[in-house]
PDB file of C-alpha atoms in Angstrom:
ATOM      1  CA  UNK A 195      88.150  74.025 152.880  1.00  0.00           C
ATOM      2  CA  UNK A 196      87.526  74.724 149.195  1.00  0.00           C
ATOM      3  CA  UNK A 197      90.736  73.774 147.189  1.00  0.00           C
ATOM      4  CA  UNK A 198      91.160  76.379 144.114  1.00  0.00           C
ATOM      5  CA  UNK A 199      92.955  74.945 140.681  1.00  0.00           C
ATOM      6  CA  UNK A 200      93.716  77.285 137.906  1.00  0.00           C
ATOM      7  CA  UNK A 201      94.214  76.126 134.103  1.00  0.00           C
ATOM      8  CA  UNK A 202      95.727  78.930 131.832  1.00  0.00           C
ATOM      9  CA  UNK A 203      95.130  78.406 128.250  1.00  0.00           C
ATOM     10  CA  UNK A 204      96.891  79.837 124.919  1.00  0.00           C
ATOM     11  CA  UNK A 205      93.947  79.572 123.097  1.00  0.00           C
ATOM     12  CA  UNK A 206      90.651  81.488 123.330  1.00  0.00           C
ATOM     13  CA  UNK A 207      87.034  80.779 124.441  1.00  0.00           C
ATOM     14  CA  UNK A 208      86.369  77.840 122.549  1.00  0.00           C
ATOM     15  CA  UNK A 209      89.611  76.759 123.571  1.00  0.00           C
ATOM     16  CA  UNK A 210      88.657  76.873 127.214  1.00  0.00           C
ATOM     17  CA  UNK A 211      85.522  74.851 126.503  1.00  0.00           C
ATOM     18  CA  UNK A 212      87.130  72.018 125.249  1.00  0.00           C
ATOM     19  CA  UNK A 213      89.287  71.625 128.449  1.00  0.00           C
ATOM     20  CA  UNK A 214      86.158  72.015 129.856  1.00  0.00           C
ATOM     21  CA  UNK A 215      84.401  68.912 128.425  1.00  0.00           C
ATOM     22  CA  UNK A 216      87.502  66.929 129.460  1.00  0.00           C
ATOM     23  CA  UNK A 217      87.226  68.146 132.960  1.00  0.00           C
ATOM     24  CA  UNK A 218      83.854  67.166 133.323  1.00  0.00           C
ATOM     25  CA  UNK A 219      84.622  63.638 131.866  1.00  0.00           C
ATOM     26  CA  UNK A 220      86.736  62.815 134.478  1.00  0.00           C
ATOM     27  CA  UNK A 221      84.415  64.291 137.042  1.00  0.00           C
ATOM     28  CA  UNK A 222      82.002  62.047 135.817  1.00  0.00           C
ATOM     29  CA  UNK A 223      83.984  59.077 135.738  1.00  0.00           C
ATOM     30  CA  UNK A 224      85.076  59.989 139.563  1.00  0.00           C
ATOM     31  CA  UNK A 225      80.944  60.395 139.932  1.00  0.00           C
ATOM     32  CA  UNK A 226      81.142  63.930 141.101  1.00  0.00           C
ATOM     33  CA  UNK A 227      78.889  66.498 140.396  1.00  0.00           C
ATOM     34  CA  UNK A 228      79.771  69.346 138.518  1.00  0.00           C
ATOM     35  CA  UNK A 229      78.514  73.176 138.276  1.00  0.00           C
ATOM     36  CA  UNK A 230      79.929  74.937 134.598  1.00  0.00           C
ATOM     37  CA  UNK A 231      79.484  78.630 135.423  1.00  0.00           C
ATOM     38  CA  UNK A 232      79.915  80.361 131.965  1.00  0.00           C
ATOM     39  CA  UNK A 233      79.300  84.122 130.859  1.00  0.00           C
ATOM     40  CA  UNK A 234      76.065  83.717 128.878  1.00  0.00           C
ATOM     41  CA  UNK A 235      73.694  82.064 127.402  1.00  0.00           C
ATOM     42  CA  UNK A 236      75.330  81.439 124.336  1.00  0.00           C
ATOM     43  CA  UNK A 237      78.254  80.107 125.671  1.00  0.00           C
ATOM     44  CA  UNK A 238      76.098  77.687 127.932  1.00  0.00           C
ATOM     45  CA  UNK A 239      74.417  76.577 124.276  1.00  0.00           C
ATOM     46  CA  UNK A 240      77.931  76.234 122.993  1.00  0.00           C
ATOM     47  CA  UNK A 241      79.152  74.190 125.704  1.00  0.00           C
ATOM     48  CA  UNK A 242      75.712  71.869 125.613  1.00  0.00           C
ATOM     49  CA  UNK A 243      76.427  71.137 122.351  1.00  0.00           C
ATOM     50  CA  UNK A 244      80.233  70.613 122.756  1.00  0.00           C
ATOM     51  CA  UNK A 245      79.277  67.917 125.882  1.00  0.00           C
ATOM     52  CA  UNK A 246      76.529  65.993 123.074  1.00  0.00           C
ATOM     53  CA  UNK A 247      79.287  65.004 120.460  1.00  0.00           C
ATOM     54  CA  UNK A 248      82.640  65.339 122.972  1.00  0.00           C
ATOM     55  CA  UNK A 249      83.209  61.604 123.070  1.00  0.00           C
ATOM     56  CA  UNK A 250      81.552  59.143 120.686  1.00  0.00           C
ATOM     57  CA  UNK A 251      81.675  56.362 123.331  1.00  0.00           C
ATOM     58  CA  UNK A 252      81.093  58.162 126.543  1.00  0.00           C
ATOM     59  CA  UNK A 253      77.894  59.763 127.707  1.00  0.00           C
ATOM     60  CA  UNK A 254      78.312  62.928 129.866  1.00  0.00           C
ATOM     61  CA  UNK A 255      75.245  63.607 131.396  1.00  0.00           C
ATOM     62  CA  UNK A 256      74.610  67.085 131.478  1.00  0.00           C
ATOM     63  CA  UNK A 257      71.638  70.113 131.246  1.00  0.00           C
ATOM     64  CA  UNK A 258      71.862  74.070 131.351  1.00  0.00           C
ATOM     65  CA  UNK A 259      70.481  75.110 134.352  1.00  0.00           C
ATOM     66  CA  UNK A 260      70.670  73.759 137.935  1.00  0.00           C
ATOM     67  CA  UNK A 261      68.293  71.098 138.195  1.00  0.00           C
ATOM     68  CA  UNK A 262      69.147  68.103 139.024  1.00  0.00           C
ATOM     69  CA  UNK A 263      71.781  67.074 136.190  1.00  0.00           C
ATOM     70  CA  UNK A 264      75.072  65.601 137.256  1.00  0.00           C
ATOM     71  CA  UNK A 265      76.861  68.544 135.170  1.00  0.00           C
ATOM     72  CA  UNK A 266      75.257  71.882 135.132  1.00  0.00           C
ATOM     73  CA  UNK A 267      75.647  74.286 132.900  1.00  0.00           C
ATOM     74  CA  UNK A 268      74.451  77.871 133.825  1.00  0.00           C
ATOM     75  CA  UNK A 269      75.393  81.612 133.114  1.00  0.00           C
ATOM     76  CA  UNK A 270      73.261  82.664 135.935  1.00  0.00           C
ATOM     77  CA  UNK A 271      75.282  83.207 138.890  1.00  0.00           C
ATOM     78  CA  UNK A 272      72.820  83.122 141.721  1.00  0.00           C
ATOM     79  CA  UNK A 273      72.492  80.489 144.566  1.00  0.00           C
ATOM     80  CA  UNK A 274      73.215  76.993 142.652  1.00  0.00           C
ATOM     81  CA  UNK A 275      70.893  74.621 144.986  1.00  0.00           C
ATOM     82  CA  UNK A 276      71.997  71.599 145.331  1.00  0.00           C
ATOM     83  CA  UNK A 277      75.203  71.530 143.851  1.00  0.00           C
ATOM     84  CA  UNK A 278      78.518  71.266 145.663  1.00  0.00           C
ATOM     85  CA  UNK A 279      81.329  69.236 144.367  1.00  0.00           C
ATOM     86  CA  UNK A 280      82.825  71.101 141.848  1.00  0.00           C
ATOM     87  CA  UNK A 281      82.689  74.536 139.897  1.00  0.00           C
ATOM     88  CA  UNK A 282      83.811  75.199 136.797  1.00  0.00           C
ATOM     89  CA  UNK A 283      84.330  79.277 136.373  1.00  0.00           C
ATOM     90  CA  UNK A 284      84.574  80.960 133.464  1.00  0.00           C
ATOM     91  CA  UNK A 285      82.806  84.042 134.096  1.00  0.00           C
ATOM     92  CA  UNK A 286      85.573  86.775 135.381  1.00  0.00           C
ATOM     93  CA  UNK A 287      83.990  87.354 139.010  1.00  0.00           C
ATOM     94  CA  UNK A 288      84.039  84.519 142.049  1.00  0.00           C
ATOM     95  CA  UNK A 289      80.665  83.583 142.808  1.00  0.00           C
ATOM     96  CA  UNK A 290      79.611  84.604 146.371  1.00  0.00           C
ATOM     97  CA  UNK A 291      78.875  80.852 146.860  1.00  0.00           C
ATOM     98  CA  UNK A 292      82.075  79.558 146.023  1.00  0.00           C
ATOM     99  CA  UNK A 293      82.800  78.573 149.248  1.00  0.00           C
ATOM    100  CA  UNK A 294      80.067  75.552 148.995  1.00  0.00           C
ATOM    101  CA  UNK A 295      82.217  73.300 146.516  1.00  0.00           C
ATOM    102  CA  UNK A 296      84.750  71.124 147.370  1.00  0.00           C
ATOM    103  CA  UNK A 297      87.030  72.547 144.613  1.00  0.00           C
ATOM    104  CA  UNK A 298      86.742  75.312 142.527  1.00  0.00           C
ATOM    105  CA  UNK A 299      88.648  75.455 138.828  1.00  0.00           C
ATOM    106  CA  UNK A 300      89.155  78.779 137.026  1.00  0.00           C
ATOM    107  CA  UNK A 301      90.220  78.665 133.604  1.00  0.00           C
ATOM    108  CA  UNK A 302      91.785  81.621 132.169  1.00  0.00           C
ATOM    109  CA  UNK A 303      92.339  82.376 128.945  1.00  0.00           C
ATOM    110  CA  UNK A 304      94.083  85.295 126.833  1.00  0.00           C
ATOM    111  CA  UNK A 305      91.459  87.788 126.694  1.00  0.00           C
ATOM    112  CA  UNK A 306      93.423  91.575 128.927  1.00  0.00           C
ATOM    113  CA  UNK A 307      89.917  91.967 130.795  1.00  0.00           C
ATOM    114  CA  UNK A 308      89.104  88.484 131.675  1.00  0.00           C
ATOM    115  CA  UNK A 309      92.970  87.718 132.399  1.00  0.00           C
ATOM    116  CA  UNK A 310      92.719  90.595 135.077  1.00  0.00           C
ATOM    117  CA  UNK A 311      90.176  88.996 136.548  1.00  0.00           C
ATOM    118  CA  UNK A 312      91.496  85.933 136.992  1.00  0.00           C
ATOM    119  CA  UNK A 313      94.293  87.484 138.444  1.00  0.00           C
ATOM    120  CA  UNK A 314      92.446  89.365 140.880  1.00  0.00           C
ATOM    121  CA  UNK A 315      90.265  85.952 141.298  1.00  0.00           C
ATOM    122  CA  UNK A 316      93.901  84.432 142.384  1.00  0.00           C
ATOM    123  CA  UNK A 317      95.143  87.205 144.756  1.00  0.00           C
ATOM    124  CA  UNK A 318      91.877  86.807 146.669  1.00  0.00           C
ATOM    125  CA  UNK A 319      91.737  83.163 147.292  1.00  0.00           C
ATOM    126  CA  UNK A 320      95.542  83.133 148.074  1.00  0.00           C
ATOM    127  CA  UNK A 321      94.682  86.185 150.885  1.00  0.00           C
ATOM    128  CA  UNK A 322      91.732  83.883 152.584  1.00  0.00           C
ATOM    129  CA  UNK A 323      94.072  81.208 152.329  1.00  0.00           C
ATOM    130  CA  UNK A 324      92.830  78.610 150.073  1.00  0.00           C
ATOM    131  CA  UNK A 325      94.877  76.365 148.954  1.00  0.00           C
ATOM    132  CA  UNK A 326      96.006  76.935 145.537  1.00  0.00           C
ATOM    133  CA  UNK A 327      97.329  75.294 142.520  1.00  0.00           C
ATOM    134  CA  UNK A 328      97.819  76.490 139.067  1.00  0.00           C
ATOM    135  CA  UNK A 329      98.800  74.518 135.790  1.00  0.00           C
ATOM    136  CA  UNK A 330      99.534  75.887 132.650  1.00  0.00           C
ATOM    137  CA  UNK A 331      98.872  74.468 129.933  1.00  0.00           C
ATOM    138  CA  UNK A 332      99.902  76.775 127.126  1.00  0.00           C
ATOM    139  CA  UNK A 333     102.112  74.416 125.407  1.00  0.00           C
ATOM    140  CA  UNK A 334     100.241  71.260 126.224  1.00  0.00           C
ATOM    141  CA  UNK A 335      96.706  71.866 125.605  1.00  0.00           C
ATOM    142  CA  UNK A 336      95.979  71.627 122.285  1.00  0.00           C
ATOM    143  CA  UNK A 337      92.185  70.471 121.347  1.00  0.00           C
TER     144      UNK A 337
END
């Protein structure tokens, strides 16, 4: 069964990318494959170029879109192909897919609409019985 983490930031979007590019580090040091679902295009750009210059002596291989790149990066939240290890979600909504990964991560940050989400995000995983975890990180995050 899917195993759901939750990361809840203080800061804001760009905030929540830079956990991101340490949570795909260590995915790539563990060699698993990684899906970043984002909420547009711009963000996906943002995140490419935060990936190229994250760590000067580590390589995370990465590409928007779902081909066949060890970390994805993609704002489009159809069917995902091939990948199935984990997600990273930052768009509000739970992909209908979700199901497919072995763990799913949802990082919340302080935005009222988005933080909704993620709270509705929570209640229905916990109802279908995933198992959860959550870790904040408000006072130990810092970029």
């Amino acid at each position: 069964m899917t195993s759901v983490s939750f990361y809840k930031l203080s800061g804001d979007l760009q905030v929540a990318l830079a956990l991101v590019c340490q949570l795909t580090q260590k995915a790539v040091n563990a060699k698993q494959q990684v899906l970043c679902l984002v909420p547009d295009n711009d963000t996906a750009e943002q995140l490419d170029k935060l990936l190229w210059g994250f760590q000067a002596s580590a390589f995370v291989p990465h590409g928007i879109g779902v081909e066949h790149s060890p970390i994805a990066i993609s704002a489009d939240s159809s069917d995902p192909g091939e990948h199935h290890g984990i997600l990273i979600n930052l768009q509000g909504a739970i992909p209908t897919w979700f199901s497919r990964f072995e763990r799913v991560m949802e990082v919340i940050y302080p935005e009222p609409d988005y933080e909704q989400a993620k709270r509705d995000n929570f209640k229905f995983y916990k109802e279908r019985g995933y198992p959860l975890s959550f870790h904040d990180l408000t006072e130990k995050f810092k970029p």
